[in-house]
Amino acid sequence: MNLSRKTNKENFIKACSIALDHGQYSYRFLKQVLENRMTDYQEEPQVKSLPAHGNIRGASFYK
C-alpha cells in the first residue's frame, strides 16, 4: 500500500501485472520494478502452445 501512494497509479498497476506474470509477490520486487522503470517497456504477449500429448482428443473425436 505504501508504494501505491508514492507512485503513479498507472505505473503501479503495470508493476503489479509484471509481478503477477513472474510469480513474484514481494514488496522488494515491486519496488525494484518501479525504480528500474520496467513499466515503461512494453513486452510482446507470449503465446504458449499446448504440448503434444497422446491422450488429448481433437474436435473430430466429438463428431
mmCIF file of C-alpha atoms in Angstrom:
data_model
loop_
_atom_site.group_PDB
_atom_site.id
_atom_site.type_symbol
_atom_site.label_atom_id
_atom_site.label_comp_id
_atom_site.label_asym_id
_atom_site.label_seq_id
_atom_site.Cartn_x
_atom_site.Cartn_y
_atom_site.Cartn_z
ATOM 1 C CA MET A 1 0.000 0.000 0.000
ATOM 2 C CA ASN A 2 2.887 2.326 0.724
ATOM 3 C CA LEU A 3 4.244 2.026 -2.815
ATOM 4 C CA SER A 4 0.829 2.681 -4.306
ATOM 5 C CA ARG A 5 0.664 6.042 -2.532
ATOM 6 C CA LYS A 6 4.173 7.059 -3.617
ATOM 7 C CA THR A 7 3.894 6.201 -7.302
ATOM 8 C CA ASN A 8 1.712 6.914 -10.285
ATOM 9 C CA LYS A 9 -1.402 4.712 -10.198
ATOM 10 C CA GLU A 10 -0.954 3.549 -13.790
ATOM 11 C CA ASN A 11 2.694 2.566 -13.233
ATOM 12 C CA PHE A 12 1.802 0.768 -10.015
ATOM 13 C CA ILE A 13 -0.849 -1.312 -11.795
ATOM 14 C CA LYS A 14 1.652 -2.210 -14.537
ATOM 15 C CA ALA A 15 4.224 -3.175 -11.890
ATOM 16 C CA CYS A 16 1.657 -5.405 -10.183
ATOM 17 C CA SER A 17 0.878 -7.040 -13.517
ATOM 18 C CA ILE A 18 4.578 -7.724 -14.097
ATOM 19 C CA ALA A 19 4.869 -9.189 -10.595
ATOM 20 C CA LEU A 20 1.908 -11.498 -11.200
ATOM 21 C CA ASP A 21 3.319 -12.636 -14.558
ATOM 22 C CA HIS A 22 6.618 -13.567 -12.894
ATOM 23 C CA GLY A 23 5.099 -15.081 -9.756
ATOM 24 C CA GLN A 24 6.885 -12.574 -7.509
ATOM 25 C CA TYR A 25 4.657 -11.102 -4.803
ATOM 26 C CA SER A 26 7.122 -9.260 -2.595
ATOM 27 C CA TYR A 27 7.419 -5.574 -1.756
ATOM 28 C CA ARG A 28 11.058 -5.660 -2.792
ATOM 29 C CA PHE A 29 10.264 -6.942 -6.294
ATOM 30 C CA LEU A 30 7.599 -4.284 -6.851
ATOM 31 C CA LYS A 31 9.952 -1.593 -5.597
ATOM 32 C CA GLN A 32 12.712 -2.717 -7.980
ATOM 33 C CA VAL A 33 10.318 -2.806 -10.936
ATOM 34 C CA LEU A 34 9.250 0.751 -10.209
ATOM 35 C CA GLU A 35 12.793 2.011 -9.548
ATOM 36 C CA ASN A 36 14.156 0.449 -12.738
ATOM 37 C CA ARG A 37 11.208 1.823 -14.728
ATOM 38 C CA MET A 38 10.392 -1.591 -16.109
ATOM 39 C CA THR A 39 6.801 -0.431 -16.547
ATOM 40 C CA ASP A 40 7.917 1.767 -19.468
ATOM 41 C CA TYR A 41 8.830 -1.247 -21.589
ATOM 42 C CA GLN A 42 6.094 -2.983 -23.485
ATOM 43 C CA GLU A 43 6.555 -6.706 -23.729
ATOM 44 C CA GLU A 44 5.026 -8.625 -26.573
ATOM 45 C CA PRO A 45 2.485 -11.123 -25.297
ATOM 46 C CA GLN A 46 3.912 -14.606 -25.252
ATOM 47 C CA VAL A 47 1.775 -17.175 -26.992
ATOM 48 C CA LYS A 48 2.120 -20.517 -25.286
ATOM 49 C CA SER A 49 1.065 -23.579 -27.213
ATOM 50 C CA LEU A 50 -0.155 -26.789 -25.680
ATOM 51 C CA PRO A 51 2.363 -29.625 -25.526
ATOM 52 C CA ALA A 52 1.811 -32.617 -27.793
ATOM 53 C CA HIS A 53 0.218 -35.437 -25.861
ATOM 54 C CA GLY A 54 -1.313 -38.718 -26.984
ATOM 55 C CA ASN A 55 -4.284 -38.503 -24.632
ATOM 56 C CA ILE A 56 -5.626 -35.184 -25.961
ATOM 57 C CA ARG A 57 -8.688 -35.621 -28.186
ATOM 58 C CA GLY A 58 -9.361 -33.305 -31.072
ATOM 59 C CA ALA A 59 -12.612 -31.927 -32.474
ATOM 60 C CA SER A 60 -13.010 -34.990 -34.712
ATOM 61 C CA PHE A 61 -13.437 -37.217 -31.644
ATOM 62 C CA TYR A 62 -16.652 -35.480 -30.646
ATOM 63 C CA LYS A 63 -18.364 -35.537 -34.068
#
